Coordinates of C-alpha atoms in Angstrom, one line a residue:
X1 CA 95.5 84.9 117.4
X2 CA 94.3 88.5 118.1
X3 CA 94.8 90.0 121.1
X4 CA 91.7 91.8 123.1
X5 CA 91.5 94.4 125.9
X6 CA 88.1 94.6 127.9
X7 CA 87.1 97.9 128.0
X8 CA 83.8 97.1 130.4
X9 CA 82.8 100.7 131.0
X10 CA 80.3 101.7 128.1
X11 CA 80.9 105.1 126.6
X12 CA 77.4 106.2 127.1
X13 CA 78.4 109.2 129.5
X14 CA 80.8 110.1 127.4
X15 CA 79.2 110.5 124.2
X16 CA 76.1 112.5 126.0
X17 CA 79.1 114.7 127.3
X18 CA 80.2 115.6 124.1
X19 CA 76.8 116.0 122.4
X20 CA 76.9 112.7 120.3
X21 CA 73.3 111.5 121.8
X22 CA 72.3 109.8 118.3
X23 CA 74.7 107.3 118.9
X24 CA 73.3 105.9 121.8
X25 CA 70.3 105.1 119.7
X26 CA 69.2 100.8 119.4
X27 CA 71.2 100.5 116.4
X28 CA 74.3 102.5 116.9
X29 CA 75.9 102.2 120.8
X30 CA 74.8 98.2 120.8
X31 CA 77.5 97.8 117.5
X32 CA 79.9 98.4 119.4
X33 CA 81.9 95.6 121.5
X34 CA 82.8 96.4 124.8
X35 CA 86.6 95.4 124.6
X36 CA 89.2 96.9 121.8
X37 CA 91.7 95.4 119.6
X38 CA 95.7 95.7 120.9
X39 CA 97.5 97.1 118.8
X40 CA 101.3 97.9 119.0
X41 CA 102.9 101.1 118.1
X42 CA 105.0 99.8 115.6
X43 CA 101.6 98.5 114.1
X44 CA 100.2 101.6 114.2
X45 CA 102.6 103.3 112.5
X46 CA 102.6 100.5 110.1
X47 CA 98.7 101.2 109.3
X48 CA 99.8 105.1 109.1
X49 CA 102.3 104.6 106.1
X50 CA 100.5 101.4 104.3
X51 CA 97.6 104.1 104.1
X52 CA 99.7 106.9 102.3
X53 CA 101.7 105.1 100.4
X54 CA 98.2 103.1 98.8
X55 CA 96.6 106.7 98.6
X56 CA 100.3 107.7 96.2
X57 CA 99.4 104.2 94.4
X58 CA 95.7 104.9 93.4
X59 CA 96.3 108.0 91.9
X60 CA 98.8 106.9 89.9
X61 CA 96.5 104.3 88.6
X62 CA 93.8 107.1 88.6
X63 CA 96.4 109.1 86.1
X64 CA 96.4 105.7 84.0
X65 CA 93.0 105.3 83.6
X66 CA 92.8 108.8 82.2
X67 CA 95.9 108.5 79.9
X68 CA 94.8 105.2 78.4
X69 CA 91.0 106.1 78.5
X70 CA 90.1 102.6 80.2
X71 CA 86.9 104.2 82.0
X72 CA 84.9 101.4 80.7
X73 CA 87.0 98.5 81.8
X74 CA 86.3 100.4 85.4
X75 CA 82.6 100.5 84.6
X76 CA 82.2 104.1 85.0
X77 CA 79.1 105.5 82.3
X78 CA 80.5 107.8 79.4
X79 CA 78.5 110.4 80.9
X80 CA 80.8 110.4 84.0
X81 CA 84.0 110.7 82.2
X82 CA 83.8 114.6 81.2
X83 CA 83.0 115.7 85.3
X84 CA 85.6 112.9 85.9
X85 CA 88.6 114.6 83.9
X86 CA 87.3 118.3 84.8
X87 CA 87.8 117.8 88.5
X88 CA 91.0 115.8 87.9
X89 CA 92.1 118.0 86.2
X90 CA 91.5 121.3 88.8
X91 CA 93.6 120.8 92.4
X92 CA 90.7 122.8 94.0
X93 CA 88.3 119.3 93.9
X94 CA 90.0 117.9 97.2
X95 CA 89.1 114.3 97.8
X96 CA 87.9 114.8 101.3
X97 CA 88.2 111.5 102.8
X98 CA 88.1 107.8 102.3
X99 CA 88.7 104.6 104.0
X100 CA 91.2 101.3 103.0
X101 CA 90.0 98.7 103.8
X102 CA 92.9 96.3 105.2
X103 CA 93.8 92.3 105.6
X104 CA 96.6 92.0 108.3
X105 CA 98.7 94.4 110.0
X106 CA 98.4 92.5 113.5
X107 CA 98.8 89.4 115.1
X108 CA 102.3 89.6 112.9
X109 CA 100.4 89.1 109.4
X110 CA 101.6 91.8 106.5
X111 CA 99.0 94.2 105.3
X112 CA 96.9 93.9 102.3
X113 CA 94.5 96.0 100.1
X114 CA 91.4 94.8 100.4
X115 CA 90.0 97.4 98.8
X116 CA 89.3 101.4 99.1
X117 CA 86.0 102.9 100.0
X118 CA 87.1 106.7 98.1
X119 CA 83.5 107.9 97.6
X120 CA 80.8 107.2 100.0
X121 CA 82.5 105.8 102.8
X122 CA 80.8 105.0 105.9
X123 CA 82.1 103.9 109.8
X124 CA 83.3 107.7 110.5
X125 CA 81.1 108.1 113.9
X126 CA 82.2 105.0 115.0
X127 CA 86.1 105.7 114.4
X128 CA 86.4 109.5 115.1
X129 CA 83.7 110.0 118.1
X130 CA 82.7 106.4 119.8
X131 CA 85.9 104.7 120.2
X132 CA 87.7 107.5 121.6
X133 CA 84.8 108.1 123.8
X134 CA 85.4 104.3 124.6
X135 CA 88.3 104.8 125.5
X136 CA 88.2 107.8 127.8
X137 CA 85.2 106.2 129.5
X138 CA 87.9 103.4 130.6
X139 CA 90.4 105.8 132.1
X140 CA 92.7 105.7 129.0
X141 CA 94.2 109.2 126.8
X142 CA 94.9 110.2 123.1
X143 CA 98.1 108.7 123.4
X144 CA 96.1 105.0 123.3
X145 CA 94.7 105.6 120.1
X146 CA 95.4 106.0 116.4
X147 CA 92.8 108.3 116.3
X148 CA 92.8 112.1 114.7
X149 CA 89.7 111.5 112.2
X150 CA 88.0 114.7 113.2
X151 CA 90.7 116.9 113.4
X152 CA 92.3 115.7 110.0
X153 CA 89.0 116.0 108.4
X154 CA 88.4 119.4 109.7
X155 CA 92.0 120.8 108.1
X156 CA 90.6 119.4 105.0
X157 CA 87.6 121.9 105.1
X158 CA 90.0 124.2 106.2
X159 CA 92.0 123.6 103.1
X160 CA 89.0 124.0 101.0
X161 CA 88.2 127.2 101.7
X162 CA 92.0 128.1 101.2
X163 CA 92.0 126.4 98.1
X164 CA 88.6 128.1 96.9
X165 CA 88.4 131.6 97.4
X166 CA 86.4 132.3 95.1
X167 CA 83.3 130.4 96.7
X168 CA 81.1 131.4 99.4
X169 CA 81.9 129.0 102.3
X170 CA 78.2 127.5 102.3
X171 CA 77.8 123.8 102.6
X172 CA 74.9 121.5 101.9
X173 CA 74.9 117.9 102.7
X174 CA 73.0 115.1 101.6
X175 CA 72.1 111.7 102.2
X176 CA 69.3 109.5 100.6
X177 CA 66.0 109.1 102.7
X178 CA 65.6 106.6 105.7
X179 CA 69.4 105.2 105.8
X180 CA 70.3 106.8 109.3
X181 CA 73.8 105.5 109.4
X182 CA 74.2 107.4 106.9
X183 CA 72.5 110.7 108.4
X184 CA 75.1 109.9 111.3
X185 CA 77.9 110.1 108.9
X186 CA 77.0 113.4 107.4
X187 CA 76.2 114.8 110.9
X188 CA 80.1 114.4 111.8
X189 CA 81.0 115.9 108.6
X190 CA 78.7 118.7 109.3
X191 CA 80.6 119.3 112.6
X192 CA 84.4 119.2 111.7
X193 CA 83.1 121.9 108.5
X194 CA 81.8 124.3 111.0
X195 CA 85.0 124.1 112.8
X196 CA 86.9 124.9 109.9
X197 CA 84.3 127.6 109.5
X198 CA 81.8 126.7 106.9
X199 CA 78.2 127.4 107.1
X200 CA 76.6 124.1 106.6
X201 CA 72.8 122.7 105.7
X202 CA 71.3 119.5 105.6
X203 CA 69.1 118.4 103.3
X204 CA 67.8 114.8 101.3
X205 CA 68.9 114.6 97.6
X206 CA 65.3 114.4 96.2
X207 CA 64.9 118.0 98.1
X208 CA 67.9 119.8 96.5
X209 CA 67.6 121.8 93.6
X210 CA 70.6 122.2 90.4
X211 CA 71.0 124.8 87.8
X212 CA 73.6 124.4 85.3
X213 CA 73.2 128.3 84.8
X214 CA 73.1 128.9 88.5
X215 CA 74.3 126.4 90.8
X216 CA 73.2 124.5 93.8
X217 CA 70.3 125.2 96.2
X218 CA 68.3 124.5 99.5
X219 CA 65.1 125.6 100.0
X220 CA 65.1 127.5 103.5
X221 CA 62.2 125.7 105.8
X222 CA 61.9 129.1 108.1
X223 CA 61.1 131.6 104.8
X224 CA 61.0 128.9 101.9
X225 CA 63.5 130.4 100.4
X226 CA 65.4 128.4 97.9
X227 CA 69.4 129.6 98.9
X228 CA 72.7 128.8 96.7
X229 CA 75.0 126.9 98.4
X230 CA 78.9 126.9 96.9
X231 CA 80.0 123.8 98.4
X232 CA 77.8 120.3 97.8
X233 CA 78.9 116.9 100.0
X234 CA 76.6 114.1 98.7
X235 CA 76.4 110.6 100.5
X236 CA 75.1 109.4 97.5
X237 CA 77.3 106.8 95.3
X238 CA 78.5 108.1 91.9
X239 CA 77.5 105.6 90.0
X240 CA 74.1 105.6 91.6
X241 CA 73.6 109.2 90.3
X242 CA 75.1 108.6 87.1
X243 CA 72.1 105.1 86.6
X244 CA 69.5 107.0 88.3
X245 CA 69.5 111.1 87.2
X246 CA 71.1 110.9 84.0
X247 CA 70.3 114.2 83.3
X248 CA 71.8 115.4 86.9
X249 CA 75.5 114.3 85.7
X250 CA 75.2 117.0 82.9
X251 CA 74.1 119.6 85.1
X252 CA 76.9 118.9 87.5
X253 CA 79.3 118.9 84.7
X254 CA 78.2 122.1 83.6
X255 CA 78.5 124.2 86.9
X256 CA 81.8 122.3 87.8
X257 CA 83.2 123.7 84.4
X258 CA 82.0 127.0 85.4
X259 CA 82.8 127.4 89.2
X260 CA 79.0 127.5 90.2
X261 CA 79.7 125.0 92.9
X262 CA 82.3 122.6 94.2
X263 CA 81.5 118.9 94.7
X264 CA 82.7 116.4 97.8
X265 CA 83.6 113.9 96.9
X266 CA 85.1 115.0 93.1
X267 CA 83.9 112.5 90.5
X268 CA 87.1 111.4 89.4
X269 CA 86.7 109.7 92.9
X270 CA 85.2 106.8 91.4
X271 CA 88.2 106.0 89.9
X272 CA 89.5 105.3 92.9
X273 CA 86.1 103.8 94.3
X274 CA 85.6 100.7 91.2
X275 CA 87.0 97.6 92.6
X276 CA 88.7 97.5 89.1
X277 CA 91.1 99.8 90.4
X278 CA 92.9 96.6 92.4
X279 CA 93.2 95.5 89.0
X280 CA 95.3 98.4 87.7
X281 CA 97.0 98.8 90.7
X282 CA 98.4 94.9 90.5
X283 CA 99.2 96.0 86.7
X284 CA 101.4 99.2 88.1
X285 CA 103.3 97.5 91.1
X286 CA 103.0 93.5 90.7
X287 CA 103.7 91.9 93.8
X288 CA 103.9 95.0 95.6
X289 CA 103.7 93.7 99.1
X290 CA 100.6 95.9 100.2
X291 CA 99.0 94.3 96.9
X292 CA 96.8 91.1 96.4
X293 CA 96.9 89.9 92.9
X294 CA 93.7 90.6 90.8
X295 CA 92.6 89.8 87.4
X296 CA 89.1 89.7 85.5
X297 CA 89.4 85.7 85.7
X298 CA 89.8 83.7 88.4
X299 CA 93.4 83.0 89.4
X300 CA 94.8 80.0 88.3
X301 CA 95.5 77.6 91.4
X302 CA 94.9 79.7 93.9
X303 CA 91.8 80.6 96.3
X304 CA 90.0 84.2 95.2
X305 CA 87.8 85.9 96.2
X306 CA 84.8 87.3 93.2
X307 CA 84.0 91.0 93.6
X308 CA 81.6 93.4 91.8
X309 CA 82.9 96.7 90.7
X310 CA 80.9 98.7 92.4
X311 CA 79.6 96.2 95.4
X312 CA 79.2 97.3 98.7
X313 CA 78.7 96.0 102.4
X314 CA 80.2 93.0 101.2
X315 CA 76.9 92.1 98.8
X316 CA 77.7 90.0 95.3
X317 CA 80.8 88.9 96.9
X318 CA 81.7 84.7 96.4
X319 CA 85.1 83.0 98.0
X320 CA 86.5 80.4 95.2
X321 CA 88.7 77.7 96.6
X322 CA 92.0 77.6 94.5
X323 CA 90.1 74.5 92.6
X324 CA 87.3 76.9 91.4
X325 CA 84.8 75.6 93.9
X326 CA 82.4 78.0 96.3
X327 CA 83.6 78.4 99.6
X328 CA 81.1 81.0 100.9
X329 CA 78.9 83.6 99.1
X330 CA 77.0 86.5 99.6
X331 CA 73.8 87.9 97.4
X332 CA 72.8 91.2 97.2
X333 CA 71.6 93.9 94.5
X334 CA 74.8 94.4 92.3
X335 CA 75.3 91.4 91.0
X336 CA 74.7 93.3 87.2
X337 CA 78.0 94.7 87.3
X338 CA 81.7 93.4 86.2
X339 CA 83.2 91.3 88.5
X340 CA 87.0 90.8 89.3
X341 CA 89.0 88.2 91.3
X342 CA 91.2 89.4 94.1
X343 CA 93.8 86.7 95.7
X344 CA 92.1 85.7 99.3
X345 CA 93.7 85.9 102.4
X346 CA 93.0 85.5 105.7
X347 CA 91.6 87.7 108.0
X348 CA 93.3 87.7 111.5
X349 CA 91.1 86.3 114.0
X350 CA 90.0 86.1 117.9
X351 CA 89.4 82.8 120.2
X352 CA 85.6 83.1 119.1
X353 CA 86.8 82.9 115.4
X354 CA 85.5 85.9 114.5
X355 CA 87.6 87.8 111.5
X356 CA 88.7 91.3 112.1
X357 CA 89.5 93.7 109.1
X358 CA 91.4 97.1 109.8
X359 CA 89.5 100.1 107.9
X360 CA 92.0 103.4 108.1
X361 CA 90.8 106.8 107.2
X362 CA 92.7 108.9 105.0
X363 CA 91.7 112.8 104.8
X364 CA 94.8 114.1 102.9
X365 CA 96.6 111.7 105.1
X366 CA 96.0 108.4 107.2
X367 CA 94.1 109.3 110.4
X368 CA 92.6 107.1 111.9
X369 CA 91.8 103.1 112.5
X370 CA 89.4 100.8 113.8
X371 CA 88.3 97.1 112.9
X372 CA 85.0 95.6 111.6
X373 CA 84.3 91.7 113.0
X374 CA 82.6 89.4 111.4
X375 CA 82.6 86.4 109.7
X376 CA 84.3 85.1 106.4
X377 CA 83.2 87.9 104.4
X378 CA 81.9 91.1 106.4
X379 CA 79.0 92.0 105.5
X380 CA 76.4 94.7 106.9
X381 CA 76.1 92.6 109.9
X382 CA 79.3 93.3 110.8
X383 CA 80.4 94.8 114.9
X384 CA 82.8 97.6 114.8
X385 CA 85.4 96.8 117.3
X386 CA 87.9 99.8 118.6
X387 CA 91.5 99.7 119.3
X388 CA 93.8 100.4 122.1
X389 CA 97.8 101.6 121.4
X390 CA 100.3 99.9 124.1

């Protein structure tokens, strides 16, 4: 059974305190619970290397996918592969930052892949800025808390700019319209970029302009001026760009290939980002203890869970008793792509029943951890619950 701390004082003061009003909105402060999930040190550090070591793993399946040219058993379109192997190909495409998704790691249960959210990932607010909050509100330090999301994704900006001297150290960010979650997300972003010293826009995908001859560009609401920007950070899925703005993915290509701009996260990030990655990654290091079996069928006598390749929020996903039966499913609007069947395992859970899954940031490195609760499969209903270190 997992362990709970009360943390009774809400974080509200906090946050106001440190400039983070937006998450004190209706749907953001409610989300969170107002205790935390005990963790020990030795769990901690467990998280820590479980999330580096995957991060080693993926891109050694990443280098097999390219070597074997298997981009279609991932799903990825032809049109992707070119910007895929450009940016794989060039150290200066940094994958910023991601988050693994984890079964275990507490209540004495070993850690599992779920799966790795490489591209678009979401939950950074909640990790970085309102648990830590939480926690300060509550009379408890830095020393409490697996926690250095904004200042690990800030030295990844800073690395950037290292890394790219040849670019102007302009940043524009974009989201899709009306998702603001996702607004929330990129306004952290925004922050730890400035701190490494980037200048930094925002603006909606349908408002951003791209020239394969020129580059990237805003259009300046004080002089409506359109300006280039070197740098581009798009909440937008891969994939969705690829189905949607065909024509986009050739542009990119083309000013990637001739340093007109720089692209966060790189394409070959949806490598790492197709759930047929856990596939690969079983092929590479079977039985690997961080590792769930997974195969394109449903495993022979044992329970599964059925996963779309590029699914999210837990949408298209159905749990399969080891007899083939449904357990529990989920609809949702990717239910088009390829599916694969991951070995199920137990989330831990609380008195209540609820399940909790871990979710650890990596930004060059593992960097921070919090826990979604829910029920048999997390979906977009889902609490985020903090964590306290003692």
């Amino acid at each position: 059974m997992i362990s709970l701390k009360p943390l009774p004082t809400s974080p509200e003061a906090q946050l106001r305190n440190l400039g983070w009003d937006w998450m004190i909105g209706q749907d953001t402060l409610p989300y969170l619970a107002n205790e935390a999930v005990l963790v020990t040190p030795a769990e901690a550090d467990a998280y820590y290397e479980a999330a580096n070591e995957l991060f080693e793993m993926v891109v050694a399946a990443g280098q097999q996918v390219i070597d074997q040219n298997r981009f279609a058993e991932l799903g990825i379109p032809e049109s992707l592969v070119e910007l895929i192997k450009l940016s794989w190909d060039d150290d200066r495409n940094i994958h910023l930052y991601g988050r693994f998704d984890l079964a275990g790691g507490i209540d004495g249960r070993p850690i599992k892949l779920i799966e790795f959210n490489a591209d678009t990932a979401t939950c950074l607010p909640e990790t970085a800025v309102v648990q830590y909050a939480h926690l300060r509100a509550n009379g408890l330090d830095d020393s409490h808390q697996f926690n250095a999301v904004f200042e690990t994704l800030t030295g990844q900006f800073e690395e950037l700019l290292a890394m790219n001297p040849d670019l102007q150290p302009t940043l524009l960010l974009s989201a899709m319209r009306d998702f603001p979650e996702d607004d929330a997300n990129v306004a952290l972003i925004g922050e730890a970029a400035r701190e490494a010293g980037f200048e930094v826009e925002f603006d909606f995908i349908d408002n951003v302009e791209f020239s394969a001859e020129e580059g990237i560009f805003w259009q300046n609401p004080k002089n409506g001026e359109f300006e280039k920007l070197d740098f581009w950070f798009k909440l937008v899925p891969w994939e969705a760009i690829a189905e949607d703005e065909p024509e986009l993915i050739g542009i990119l290509t083309d000013l990637v290939r001739k340093r007109l701009g720089l692209v966060l996260n790189p394409a070959y990030t949806l490598l790492f980002q197709s759930k047929y990655i856990l596939k690969i990654l079983w092929e590479l290091y079977p039985n690997h203890p961080l590792l769930l079996e997974t195969d394109t069928k449903p495993l022979a006598g044992k329970a599964s869970v059925e996963k779309v390749l590029f699914g999210r929020e837990g949408a298209n996903v159905r749990i399969l008793n080891s007899d083939g039966s449904e357990r529990q499913t989920v609809d949702g609007d990717y239910g088009d792509y390829a599916k694969i069947y991951q070995e199920y395992v137990e989330f831990p859970t609380d008195s209540a029943g609820n399940t909790y899954q871990a979710g650890v940031f990596y930004a060059g490195e593992s960097c921070g951890l919090g826990f979604r609760r829910g029920g048999l499969i997390l979906d977009n209903s889902a609490g985020f619950v903090g964590h306290v270190v003692e």
